[in-house]
Tab-separated table of C-alpha atoms in Angstrom:
chain	number	residue	atom	x	y	z
A	1	UNK	CA	105.510	75.599	117.968
A	2	UNK	CA	106.061	76.154	114.205
A	3	UNK	CA	106.862	79.311	112.564
A	4	UNK	CA	105.965	80.212	109.370
A	5	UNK	CA	108.836	81.325	106.940
A	6	UNK	CA	108.460	84.550	104.458
A	7	UNK	CA	107.925	83.333	100.947
A	8	UNK	CA	108.646	85.315	98.080
A	9	UNK	CA	105.005	86.359	98.069
A	10	UNK	CA	105.114	87.722	101.494
A	11	UNK	CA	108.415	89.834	100.602
A	12	UNK	CA	106.762	90.854	97.264
A	13	UNK	CA	103.462	92.307	99.432
A	14	UNK	CA	105.461	93.534	101.935
A	15	UNK	CA	107.626	95.863	99.066
A	16	UNK	CA	104.597	96.554	97.345
A	17	UNK	CA	102.530	97.886	100.402
A	18	UNK	CA	105.758	99.603	101.586
A	19	UNK	CA	105.931	101.441	98.528
A	20	UNK	CA	102.335	102.621	98.585
A	21	UNK	CA	102.737	103.551	101.828
A	22	UNK	CA	105.450	105.480	101.069
A	23	UNK	CA	104.084	107.215	97.732
A	24	UNK	CA	100.804	107.814	99.558
A	25	UNK	CA	102.609	109.894	102.113
A	26	UNK	CA	104.577	111.976	99.254
A	27	UNK	CA	101.485	112.703	97.053
A	28	UNK	CA	98.571	112.597	98.717
A	29	UNK	CA	99.291	115.042	101.709
A	30	UNK	CA	98.476	118.867	103.019
A	31	UNK	CA	101.660	120.131	105.188
A	32	UNK	CA	104.248	120.033	106.609
A	33	UNK	CA	101.990	122.406	109.068
A	34	UNK	CA	104.090	124.108	111.109
A	35	UNK	CA	103.116	123.610	114.647
A	36	UNK	CA	104.771	124.907	118.172
A	37	UNK	CA	105.580	121.150	119.231
A	38	UNK	CA	107.070	120.631	115.531
A	39	UNK	CA	106.061	119.880	111.873
A	40	UNK	CA	103.306	117.535	111.033
A	41	UNK	CA	100.880	116.866	107.810
A	42	UNK	CA	97.408	115.540	106.971
A	43	UNK	CA	98.300	112.478	104.946
A	44	UNK	CA	96.542	109.647	103.230
A	45	UNK	CA	99.519	107.278	104.113
A	46	UNK	CA	97.906	106.373	106.975
A	47	UNK	CA	95.145	104.872	105.263
A	48	UNK	CA	97.223	102.598	103.670
A	49	UNK	CA	99.097	101.730	107.199
A	50	UNK	CA	96.001	100.279	107.980
A	51	UNK	CA	94.859	98.567	104.903
A	52	UNK	CA	97.905	96.763	104.905
A	53	UNK	CA	97.188	95.483	108.418
A	54	UNK	CA	93.528	94.644	107.311
A	55	UNK	CA	94.804	92.855	104.072
A	56	UNK	CA	98.004	90.938	105.109
A	57	UNK	CA	98.215	90.561	108.907
A	58	UNK	CA	100.137	91.890	111.768
A	59	UNK	CA	103.578	90.833	110.269
A	60	UNK	CA	103.881	91.825	106.483
A	61	UNK	CA	101.226	94.879	107.232
A	62	UNK	CA	103.673	96.143	110.093
A	63	UNK	CA	106.394	95.554	107.749
A	64	UNK	CA	105.249	97.367	105.095
A	65	UNK	CA	103.790	100.140	107.082
A	66	UNK	CA	107.076	100.684	109.092
A	67	UNK	CA	109.283	100.185	105.745
A	68	UNK	CA	107.003	102.730	103.685
A	69	UNK	CA	106.707	105.250	106.403
A	70	UNK	CA	110.405	105.387	107.898
A	71	UNK	CA	111.562	106.107	104.223
A	72	UNK	CA	109.280	109.101	103.752
A	73	UNK	CA	110.816	110.288	106.805
A	74	UNK	CA	114.176	109.289	105.168
A	75	UNK	CA	113.454	111.314	102.525
A	76	UNK	CA	112.589	114.718	103.880
A	77	UNK	CA	114.965	116.907	106.022
A	78	UNK	CA	111.892	117.873	108.489
A	79	UNK	CA	111.425	114.513	109.497
A	80	UNK	CA	114.742	112.211	109.144
A	81	UNK	CA	115.605	112.484	112.487
A	82	UNK	CA	112.330	110.896	113.450
A	83	UNK	CA	112.688	107.820	111.094
A	84	UNK	CA	113.387	105.064	113.801
A	85	UNK	CA	110.554	105.972	115.768
A	86	UNK	CA	108.245	106.317	112.637
A	87	UNK	CA	109.406	102.631	111.466
A	88	UNK	CA	108.523	101.809	115.298
A	89	UNK	CA	105.087	103.527	115.365
A	90	UNK	CA	103.775	102.641	111.823
A	91	UNK	CA	104.930	99.037	112.266
A	92	UNK	CA	103.013	98.411	115.641
A	93	UNK	CA	99.930	100.528	113.864
A	94	UNK	CA	99.608	97.889	111.207
A	95	UNK	CA	100.617	94.935	113.476
A	96	UNK	CA	97.928	95.648	115.678
A	97	UNK	CA	95.383	96.124	113.321
A	98	UNK	CA	96.892	92.830	111.331
A	99	UNK	CA	96.499	91.075	114.437
A	100	UNK	CA	93.465	91.741	115.512
A	101	UNK	CA	91.899	91.523	111.943
A	102	UNK	CA	92.995	88.241	111.342
A	103	UNK	CA	92.420	86.691	114.657
A	104	UNK	CA	90.345	83.584	115.180
A	105	UNK	CA	90.458	82.584	111.212
A	106	UNK	CA	88.668	86.207	110.340
A	107	UNK	CA	91.162	86.616	107.678
A	108	UNK	CA	90.336	90.294	107.380
A	109	UNK	CA	86.837	89.735	106.392
A	110	UNK	CA	84.514	90.248	109.187
A	111	UNK	CA	83.257	94.029	109.052
A	112	UNK	CA	83.018	94.321	112.743
A	113	UNK	CA	86.107	92.849	113.240
A	114	UNK	CA	88.210	95.226	110.995
A	115	UNK	CA	86.455	98.382	112.327
A	116	UNK	CA	87.747	97.324	116.046
A	117	UNK	CA	91.249	96.139	114.311
A	118	UNK	CA	91.719	100.062	112.659
A	119	UNK	CA	90.369	101.581	115.796
A	120	UNK	CA	92.802	99.992	117.688
A	121	UNK	CA	95.907	100.457	115.549
A	122	UNK	CA	94.752	103.893	114.885
A	123	UNK	CA	94.067	104.669	118.587
A	124	UNK	CA	97.902	103.191	119.453
A	125	UNK	CA	99.096	105.445	116.802
A	126	UNK	CA	97.937	108.520	118.167
A	127	UNK	CA	98.925	108.092	121.320
A	128	UNK	CA	102.079	106.845	120.536
A	129	UNK	CA	102.370	110.171	118.775
A	130	UNK	CA	101.159	112.090	121.883
A	131	UNK	CA	103.338	110.761	123.926
A	132	UNK	CA	106.482	111.091	121.749
A	133	UNK	CA	105.601	114.604	120.792
A	134	UNK	CA	104.955	115.602	124.653
A	135	UNK	CA	108.263	113.459	125.732
A	136	UNK	CA	110.207	115.470	123.251
A	137	UNK	CA	109.074	119.316	124.195
A	138	UNK	CA	110.052	118.215	127.899
A	139	UNK	CA	113.240	116.980	127.110
A	140	UNK	CA	113.893	120.168	125.285
A	141	UNK	CA	112.755	122.093	128.488
A	142	UNK	CA	109.378	122.865	128.366
A	143	UNK	CA	106.957	122.170	131.988
A	144	UNK	CA	104.336	119.538	131.031
A	145	UNK	CA	101.487	121.349	131.030
A	146	UNK	CA	102.833	123.773	128.171
A	147	UNK	CA	104.175	120.898	126.206
A	148	UNK	CA	100.435	119.476	126.301
A	149	UNK	CA	99.187	122.625	125.093
A	150	UNK	CA	101.960	122.961	122.405
A	151	UNK	CA	101.123	119.254	121.374
A	152	UNK	CA	97.506	119.551	120.784
A	153	UNK	CA	97.865	121.601	117.682
A	154	UNK	CA	99.981	118.684	116.566
A	155	UNK	CA	97.596	116.052	117.585
A	156	UNK	CA	94.609	117.504	115.886
A	157	UNK	CA	96.152	116.937	112.408
A	158	UNK	CA	97.031	113.045	113.601
A	159	UNK	CA	93.191	112.511	115.207
A	160	UNK	CA	91.931	113.965	111.658
A	161	UNK	CA	94.544	111.132	110.068
A	162	UNK	CA	93.401	108.609	112.405
A	163	UNK	CA	89.490	108.880	112.123
A	164	UNK	CA	90.026	109.216	108.008
A	165	UNK	CA	91.860	106.509	107.854
A	166	UNK	CA	90.003	104.182	109.860
A	167	UNK	CA	86.998	104.909	107.730
A	168	UNK	CA	88.753	104.518	104.196
A	169	UNK	CA	90.766	101.633	105.370
A	170	UNK	CA	87.991	99.472	106.572
A	171	UNK	CA	85.866	100.476	103.146
A	172	UNK	CA	88.180	99.347	100.774
A	173	UNK	CA	89.603	96.677	102.310
A	174	UNK	CA	87.107	93.937	101.379
A	175	UNK	CA	86.954	95.543	97.389
A	176	UNK	CA	90.795	95.091	97.551
A	177	UNK	CA	90.683	91.580	98.951
A	178	UNK	CA	87.980	90.671	96.064
A	179	UNK	CA	89.917	92.278	93.560
A	180	UNK	CA	93.436	90.352	94.805
A	181	UNK	CA	91.496	87.141	94.865
A	182	UNK	CA	89.554	87.587	91.275
A	183	UNK	CA	93.303	88.606	89.596
A	184	UNK	CA	94.230	84.728	90.710
A	185	UNK	CA	96.309	85.685	94.225
A	186	UNK	CA	94.402	84.635	97.021
A	187	UNK	CA	96.111	81.277	97.654
A	188	UNK	CA	99.158	82.674	97.328
A	189	UNK	CA	98.507	85.929	99.440
A	190	UNK	CA	95.773	84.806	101.500
A	191	UNK	CA	96.649	81.190	102.051
A	192	UNK	CA	95.166	80.320	105.965
A	193	UNK	CA	91.799	80.605	103.732
A	194	UNK	CA	92.822	77.215	102.186
A	195	UNK	CA	92.812	75.542	105.792
């Protein structure tokens, strides 16, 4: 089995998309919103985490989403302790989305596959967040039923983030991909199209 090495373009894409995920989380958010299970926010960063997976596949998209989201947590005292889990959560969100979207040479170009990919990635993220929030409350001494009730408020904002992220990322992915191809970056960023 031959493994593909990361090219300079791969590194640049990860860096640029990580910066976009970070910036949209910083500037396009409502919050922090205090909840019984800890602070949360409504943010557009999730849109660009999924978009990274839809455009650039599992590994590049996952690294971009994980790095950008974890960097945000590292710059916000409310979320700094969550940075390692944030990296894992958003890496896997975009990785799952990208693997599905680029499965069987779809190359992120099938709308129906992209919808499924975005739902799977966003759904995973939501479940991960729910388990993390409830587990943290139980470890702090809450009864399971009380932890679930307290986390439900936090999960309302996350559910909103998940739905918006799926809708917007699927709508803008084809536009972004065409723009990158028109700019002459298609062969460099989407090499699988050449085969």
